[in-house]
């Protein structure tokens, strides 16, 4: 049987990355490693968290149609390499994508059978507090991420099959885990 595609989106600070890393510890599913032009953050490993590429390398991937989707976010470009997903799904392996909303929309258009999950923060105030708590993000960046989050929340319910509100991390992990394991 062909593997399935799961898309997880949610504003930065929604707890999406933590939920994903917890899921990858327990659920047998491939994680799609995105290409990005953003520089690595401390501790990020090339090829594991992202494939870090130059603007020129990203241009070539777009021109050669190597990406399932791509989008610009916060002045950087991010894209999902198509080949590893095709290879995994053809061999019956399921794949999890951690992408922002413009890319999620493209995936839904290209692969309507993808399971679309949106992780929502409990409130904008909580989201702002989480972003500030990280300490590695500038005020300008926080303001920008908050405005992106507000517009994302508006469209989430129409694009996504499931919206999981992350007000309790363990509960959110359990909910996303069961959404995935029930679908596969
Ligand atoms: P960060 O720079 O914080 O790692 O990620 C910023 C945003 O880019 C997050 O919302 C993340 O989900 C999204 N993102 C990561 N990889 C991709 C990708 O391949 N395509 C798209 N469209 N978004 C991505």
PDB file of C-alpha atoms and ligand atoms in Angstrom:
ATOM      1  CA  UNK A   1       0.000   0.000   0.000  1.00  0.00           C
ATOM      2  CA  UNK A   2       1.186   3.513  -0.829  1.00  0.00           C
ATOM      3  CA  UNK A   3       2.418   5.503   2.149  1.00  0.00           C
ATOM      4  CA  UNK A   4       0.554   8.590   3.286  1.00  0.00           C
ATOM      5  CA  UNK A   5       1.557  12.180   3.621  1.00  0.00           C
ATOM      6  CA  UNK A   6       0.929  14.136   6.827  1.00  0.00           C
ATOM      7  CA  UNK A   7       1.309  17.900   6.910  1.00  0.00           C
ATOM      8  CA  UNK A   8       1.808  19.655  10.230  1.00  0.00           C
ATOM      9  CA  UNK A   9       1.595  23.420  10.186  1.00  0.00           C
ATOM     10  CA  UNK A  10       1.240  26.026  12.858  1.00  0.00           C
ATOM     11  CA  UNK A  11       2.670  29.352  13.834  1.00  0.00           C
ATOM     12  CA  UNK A  12       6.171  29.598  15.135  1.00  0.00           C
ATOM     13  CA  UNK A  13       5.776  29.264  18.924  1.00  0.00           C
ATOM     14  CA  UNK A  14       2.751  26.965  18.642  1.00  0.00           C
ATOM     15  CA  UNK A  15       4.896  24.134  19.977  1.00  0.00           C
ATOM     16  CA  UNK A  16       4.805  22.369  16.620  1.00  0.00           C
ATOM     17  CA  UNK A  17       8.500  21.450  16.562  1.00  0.00           C
ATOM     18  CA  UNK A  18       8.355  19.947  20.060  1.00  0.00           C
ATOM     19  CA  UNK A  19       5.250  17.960  19.154  1.00  0.00           C
ATOM     20  CA  UNK A  20       6.938  16.699  15.996  1.00  0.00           C
ATOM     21  CA  UNK A  21      10.104  15.591  17.763  1.00  0.00           C
ATOM     22  CA  UNK A  22       8.019  13.710  20.349  1.00  0.00           C
ATOM     23  CA  UNK A  23       6.037  12.029  17.568  1.00  0.00           C
ATOM     24  CA  UNK A  24       9.165  11.001  15.686  1.00  0.00           C
ATOM     25  CA  UNK A  25      10.348   9.231  18.861  1.00  0.00           C
ATOM     26  CA  UNK A  26       7.283   7.002  18.994  1.00  0.00           C
ATOM     27  CA  UNK A  27       5.589   6.760  15.587  1.00  0.00           C
ATOM     28  CA  UNK A  28       7.186   4.940  12.663  1.00  0.00           C
ATOM     29  CA  UNK A  29       7.122   7.708  10.075  1.00  0.00           C
ATOM     30  CA  UNK A  30       9.736   9.442   7.903  1.00  0.00           C
ATOM     31  CA  UNK A  31      10.415  13.127   8.482  1.00  0.00           C
ATOM     32  CA  UNK A  32      10.774  15.258   5.379  1.00  0.00           C
ATOM     33  CA  UNK A  33      14.002  17.274   5.621  1.00  0.00           C
ATOM     34  CA  UNK A  34      13.374  20.635   3.959  1.00  0.00           C
ATOM     35  CA  UNK A  35      15.802  22.722   1.998  1.00  0.00           C
ATOM     36  CA  UNK A  36      16.197  26.280   3.267  1.00  0.00           C
ATOM     37  CA  UNK A  37      18.206  29.400   2.537  1.00  0.00           C
ATOM     38  CA  UNK A  38      18.051  30.400   6.219  1.00  0.00           C
ATOM     39  CA  UNK A  39      21.357  30.076   8.083  1.00  0.00           C
ATOM     40  CA  UNK A  40      21.560  27.247  10.624  1.00  0.00           C
ATOM     41  CA  UNK A  41      20.694  28.038  14.256  1.00  0.00           C
ATOM     42  CA  UNK A  42      23.062  26.790  16.954  1.00  0.00           C
ATOM     43  CA  UNK A  43      22.745  23.027  17.250  1.00  0.00           C
ATOM     44  CA  UNK A  44      21.068  22.516  13.895  1.00  0.00           C
ATOM     45  CA  UNK A  45      22.682  19.849  11.749  1.00  0.00           C
ATOM     46  CA  UNK A  46      22.796  20.032   7.952  1.00  0.00           C
ATOM     47  CA  UNK A  47      20.883  17.124   6.438  1.00  0.00           C
ATOM     48  CA  UNK A  48      19.113  16.316   9.705  1.00  0.00           C
ATOM     49  CA  UNK A  49      17.097  19.413  10.634  1.00  0.00           C
ATOM     50  CA  UNK A  50      17.340  21.090   7.256  1.00  0.00           C
ATOM     51  CA  UNK A  51      19.384  20.922   4.102  1.00  0.00           C
ATOM     52  CA  UNK A  52      21.004  24.378   4.269  1.00  0.00           C
ATOM     53  CA  UNK A  53      21.478  25.739   0.760  1.00  0.00           C
ATOM     54  CA  UNK A  54      22.511  28.966  -0.964  1.00  0.00           C
ATOM     55  CA  UNK A  55      20.054  31.175  -2.871  1.00  0.00           C
ATOM     56  CA  UNK A  56      21.560  29.840  -6.107  1.00  0.00           C
ATOM     57  CA  UNK A  57      21.132  26.219  -5.079  1.00  0.00           C
ATOM     58  CA  UNK A  58      17.525  26.923  -4.098  1.00  0.00           C
ATOM     59  CA  UNK A  59      16.883  28.606  -7.486  1.00  0.00           C
ATOM     60  CA  UNK A  60      18.166  25.486  -9.231  1.00  0.00           C
ATOM     61  CA  UNK A  61      15.864  23.222  -7.211  1.00  0.00           C
ATOM     62  CA  UNK A  62      12.895  25.395  -8.178  1.00  0.00           C
ATOM     63  CA  UNK A  63      13.899  25.553 -11.862  1.00  0.00           C
ATOM     64  CA  UNK A  64      14.406  21.797 -12.031  1.00  0.00           C
ATOM     65  CA  UNK A  65      11.034  21.119 -10.357  1.00  0.00           C
ATOM     66  CA  UNK A  66      12.711  19.215  -7.542  1.00  0.00           C
ATOM     67  CA  UNK A  67      10.407  20.633  -4.851  1.00  0.00           C
ATOM     68  CA  UNK A  68       6.914  19.409  -4.000  1.00  0.00           C
ATOM     69  CA  UNK A  69       6.208  22.888  -2.657  1.00  0.00           C
ATOM     70  CA  UNK A  70       8.157  25.925  -1.583  1.00  0.00           C
ATOM     71  CA  UNK A  71       7.473  29.272   0.054  1.00  0.00           C
ATOM     72  CA  UNK A  72       9.122  32.396   1.293  1.00  0.00           C
ATOM     73  CA  UNK A  73       8.838  32.941   5.035  1.00  0.00           C
ATOM     74  CA  UNK A  74      10.485  35.683   7.080  1.00  0.00           C
ATOM     75  CA  UNK A  75      12.836  36.653   4.192  1.00  0.00           C
ATOM     76  CA  UNK A  76      14.063  33.085   3.674  1.00  0.00           C
ATOM     77  CA  UNK A  77      12.943  30.337   1.331  1.00  0.00           C
ATOM     78  CA  UNK A  78      11.947  26.849   2.425  1.00  0.00           C
ATOM     79  CA  UNK A  79      11.009  23.891   0.235  1.00  0.00           C
ATOM     80  CA  UNK A  80      10.140  20.215   0.406  1.00  0.00           C
ATOM     81  CA  UNK A  81      12.303  17.969  -1.824  1.00  0.00           C
ATOM     82  CA  UNK A  82       9.909  15.809  -3.823  1.00  0.00           C
ATOM     83  CA  UNK A  83      12.104  12.750  -4.479  1.00  0.00           C
ATOM     84  CA  UNK A  84      12.466  11.415  -0.893  1.00  0.00           C
ATOM     85  CA  UNK A  85       8.697  11.656  -0.413  1.00  0.00           C
ATOM     86  CA  UNK A  86       7.954   9.851  -3.651  1.00  0.00           C
ATOM     87  CA  UNK A  87      10.481   7.153  -2.782  1.00  0.00           C
ATOM     88  CA  UNK A  88       9.112   6.679   0.751  1.00  0.00           C
ATOM     89  CA  UNK A  89       5.441   6.677  -0.262  1.00  0.00           C
ATOM     90  CA  UNK A  90       6.095   4.295  -3.178  1.00  0.00           C
ATOM     91  CA  UNK A  91       7.614   1.863  -0.680  1.00  0.00           C
ATOM     92  CA  UNK A  92       4.682   2.164   1.701  1.00  0.00           C
ATOM     93  CA  UNK A  93       6.367   4.491   4.185  1.00  0.00           C
ATOM     94  CA  UNK A  94       4.460   7.438   5.592  1.00  0.00           C
ATOM     95  CA  UNK A  95       6.012  10.894   5.649  1.00  0.00           C
ATOM     96  CA  UNK A  96       5.564  13.853   7.986  1.00  0.00           C
ATOM     97  CA  UNK A  97       6.062  17.422   6.756  1.00  0.00           C
ATOM     98  CA  UNK A  98       6.657  20.413   9.036  1.00  0.00           C
ATOM     99  CA  UNK A  99       5.849  23.346   6.770  1.00  0.00           C
ATOM    100  CA  UNK A 100       4.208  26.748   6.864  1.00  0.00           C
ATOM    101  CA  UNK A 101       0.788  27.493   5.493  1.00  0.00           C
ATOM    102  CA  UNK A 102       1.508  28.673   1.923  1.00  0.00           C
ATOM    103  CA  UNK A 103       3.389  25.426   1.350  1.00  0.00           C
ATOM    104  CA  UNK A 104       0.641  23.423   3.040  1.00  0.00           C
ATOM    105  CA  UNK A 105      -1.809  24.852   0.537  1.00  0.00           C
ATOM    106  CA  UNK A 106       0.387  23.715  -2.374  1.00  0.00           C
ATOM    107  CA  UNK A 107       0.693  20.206  -0.920  1.00  0.00           C
ATOM    108  CA  UNK A 108      -3.097  19.974  -0.575  1.00  0.00           C
ATOM    109  CA  UNK A 109      -3.427  20.965  -4.252  1.00  0.00           C
ATOM    110  CA  UNK A 110      -0.782  18.461  -5.424  1.00  0.00           C
ATOM    111  CA  UNK A 111      -1.694  15.632  -3.056  1.00  0.00           C
ATOM    112  CA  UNK A 112      -5.361  16.017  -2.039  1.00  0.00           C
ATOM    113  CA  UNK A 113      -5.139  12.820   0.031  1.00  0.00           C
ATOM    114  CA  UNK A 114      -2.590  14.425   2.407  1.00  0.00           C
ATOM    115  CA  UNK A 115      -3.766  14.607   6.015  1.00  0.00           C
ATOM    116  CA  UNK A 116      -3.590  18.255   7.054  1.00  0.00           C
ATOM    117  CA  UNK A 117      -3.073  19.036  10.750  1.00  0.00           C
ATOM    118  CA  UNK A 118      -2.806  22.553  12.185  1.00  0.00           C
ATOM    119  CA  UNK A 119      -1.276  23.182  15.621  1.00  0.00           C
ATOM    120  CA  UNK A 120      -2.817  26.282  17.182  1.00  0.00           C
ATOM    121  CA  UNK A 121      -1.518  28.143  20.226  1.00  0.00           C
ATOM    122  CA  UNK A 122      -4.115  28.652  22.987  1.00  0.00           C
ATOM    123  CA  UNK A 123      -4.080  32.451  22.415  1.00  0.00           C
ATOM    124  CA  UNK A 124      -2.031  35.215  20.793  1.00  0.00           C
ATOM    125  CA  UNK A 125      -0.819  36.294  24.264  1.00  0.00           C
ATOM    126  CA  UNK A 126       0.524  32.830  24.989  1.00  0.00           C
ATOM    127  CA  UNK A 127       2.135  32.757  21.558  1.00  0.00           C
ATOM    128  CA  UNK A 128       3.903  36.083  22.144  1.00  0.00           C
ATOM    129  CA  UNK A 129       5.119  34.927  25.575  1.00  0.00           C
ATOM    130  CA  UNK A 130       6.511  31.711  24.060  1.00  0.00           C
ATOM    131  CA  UNK A 131       8.323  33.573  21.281  1.00  0.00           C
ATOM    132  CA  UNK A 132       9.840  36.018  23.788  1.00  0.00           C
ATOM    133  CA  UNK A 133      10.786  33.162  26.097  1.00  0.00           C
ATOM    134  CA  UNK A 134      12.982  31.644  23.408  1.00  0.00           C
ATOM    135  CA  UNK A 135      15.355  34.570  23.738  1.00  0.00           C
ATOM    136  CA  UNK A 136      16.877  34.048  20.282  1.00  0.00           C
ATOM    137  CA  UNK A 137      14.368  36.137  18.364  1.00  0.00           C
ATOM    138  CA  UNK A 138      14.488  39.917  17.844  1.00  0.00           C
ATOM    139  CA  UNK A 139      11.505  42.239  18.549  1.00  0.00           C
ATOM    140  CA  UNK A 140      11.094  42.870  14.834  1.00  0.00           C
ATOM    141  CA  UNK A 141      11.113  39.155  14.136  1.00  0.00           C
ATOM    142  CA  UNK A 142       8.615  38.500  16.932  1.00  0.00           C
ATOM    143  CA  UNK A 143       6.239  41.180  15.598  1.00  0.00           C
ATOM    144  CA  UNK A 144       6.521  39.716  12.111  1.00  0.00           C
ATOM    145  CA  UNK A 145       5.921  36.149  13.326  1.00  0.00           C
ATOM    146  CA  UNK A 146       2.888  37.312  15.350  1.00  0.00           C
ATOM    147  CA  UNK A 147       1.303  39.005  12.347  1.00  0.00           C
ATOM    148  CA  UNK A 148       1.898  35.890  10.228  1.00  0.00           C
ATOM    149  CA  UNK A 149       0.335  33.784  12.998  1.00  0.00           C
ATOM    150  CA  UNK A 150      -2.783  35.973  13.182  1.00  0.00           C
ATOM    151  CA  UNK A 151      -3.442  35.626   9.456  1.00  0.00           C
ATOM    152  CA  UNK A 152      -2.686  31.871   9.561  1.00  0.00           C
ATOM    153  CA  UNK A 153      -5.219  31.295  12.323  1.00  0.00           C
ATOM    154  CA  UNK A 154      -7.914  32.889  10.179  1.00  0.00           C
ATOM    155  CA  UNK A 155      -7.470  30.483   7.277  1.00  0.00           C
ATOM    156  CA  UNK A 156      -6.549  27.373   9.261  1.00  0.00           C
ATOM    157  CA  UNK A 157      -9.998  25.907   9.668  1.00  0.00           C
ATOM    158  CA  UNK A 158     -10.742  25.990   5.955  1.00  0.00           C
ATOM    159  CA  UNK A 159      -7.466  24.398   4.760  1.00  0.00           C
ATOM    160  CA  UNK A 160      -6.806  21.863   7.507  1.00  0.00           C
ATOM    161  CA  UNK A 161      -8.603  18.612   8.308  1.00  0.00           C
ATOM    162  CA  UNK A 162      -7.767  18.912  12.019  1.00  0.00           C
ATOM    163  CA  UNK A 163      -6.905  21.804  14.331  1.00  0.00           C
ATOM    164  CA  UNK A 164      -5.144  20.762  17.544  1.00  0.00           C
ATOM    165  CA  UNK A 165      -4.954  23.451  20.234  1.00  0.00           C
ATOM    166  CA  UNK A 166      -1.693  23.128  22.135  1.00  0.00           C
ATOM    167  CA  UNK A 167      -2.610  24.286  25.626  1.00  0.00           C
ATOM    168  CA  UNK A 168      -1.210  21.122  27.188  1.00  0.00           C
ATOM    169  CA  UNK A 169       1.817  19.588  25.460  1.00  0.00           C
ATOM    170  CA  UNK A 170       1.212  15.952  26.473  1.00  0.00           C
ATOM    171  CA  UNK A 171      -2.422  16.139  25.401  1.00  0.00           C
ATOM    172  CA  UNK A 172      -1.506  17.749  22.070  1.00  0.00           C
ATOM    173  CA  UNK A 173       1.147  15.072  21.401  1.00  0.00           C
ATOM    174  CA  UNK A 174      -1.384  12.339  22.217  1.00  0.00           C
ATOM    175  CA  UNK A 175      -3.994  13.913  19.959  1.00  0.00           C
ATOM    176  CA  UNK A 176      -1.675  14.298  16.966  1.00  0.00           C
ATOM    177  CA  UNK A 177      -0.290  10.788  17.522  1.00  0.00           C
ATOM    178  CA  UNK A 178      -3.750   9.288  17.393  1.00  0.00           C
ATOM    179  CA  UNK A 179      -4.709  11.321  14.316  1.00  0.00           C
ATOM    180  CA  UNK A 180      -1.659   9.891  12.526  1.00  0.00           C
ATOM    181  CA  UNK A 181      -1.883   6.310  13.762  1.00  0.00           C
ATOM    182  CA  UNK A 182      -5.609   6.113  12.993  1.00  0.00           C
ATOM    183  CA  UNK A 183      -4.983   7.268   9.427  1.00  0.00           C
ATOM    184  CA  UNK A 184      -2.164   4.793   8.678  1.00  0.00           C
TER     185      UNK A 184
HETATM  186  P1  LIG B   1      12.166  27.886  11.137  1.00  0.00           P
HETATM  187  O1  LIG B   1      12.992  28.886  10.407  1.00  0.00           O
HETATM  188  O2  LIG B   1      11.645  28.422  12.455  1.00  0.00           O
HETATM  189  O3  LIG B   1      12.827  26.540  11.251  1.00  0.00           O
HETATM  190  O4  LIG B   1      10.866  27.607  10.250  1.00  0.00           O
HETATM  191  C1  LIG B   1      10.057  28.671   9.857  1.00  0.00           C
HETATM  192  C2  LIG B   1       8.813  28.117   9.197  1.00  0.00           C
HETATM  193  O5  LIG B   1       9.140  27.465   7.972  1.00  0.00           O
HETATM  194  C3  LIG B   1       8.077  27.081  10.043  1.00  0.00           C
HETATM  195  O6  LIG B   1       6.695  27.402  10.051  1.00  0.00           O
HETATM  196  C4  LIG B   1       8.313  25.781   9.303  1.00  0.00           C
HETATM  197  O7  LIG B   1       7.212  24.901   9.449  1.00  0.00           O
HETATM  198  C5  LIG B   1       8.396  26.285   7.881  1.00  0.00           C
HETATM  199  N1  LIG B   1       9.060  25.339   6.976  1.00  0.00           N
HETATM  200  C6  LIG B   1      10.072  24.498   7.241  1.00  0.00           C
HETATM  201  N2  LIG B   1      10.374  23.773   6.157  1.00  0.00           N
HETATM  202  C7  LIG B   1       9.517  24.155   5.186  1.00  0.00           C
HETATM  203  C8  LIG B   1       9.307  23.756   3.825  1.00  0.00           C
HETATM  204  O8  LIG B   1       9.964  22.892   3.276  1.00  0.00           O
HETATM  205  N3  LIG B   1       8.327  24.382   3.139  1.00  0.00           N
HETATM  206  C9  LIG B   1       7.554  25.353   3.695  1.00  0.00           C
HETATM  207  N4  LIG B   1       6.596  25.874   2.922  1.00  0.00           N
HETATM  208  N5  LIG B   1       7.713  25.741   4.962  1.00  0.00           N
HETATM  209  C10 LIG B   1       8.688  25.163   5.704  1.00  0.00           C
END
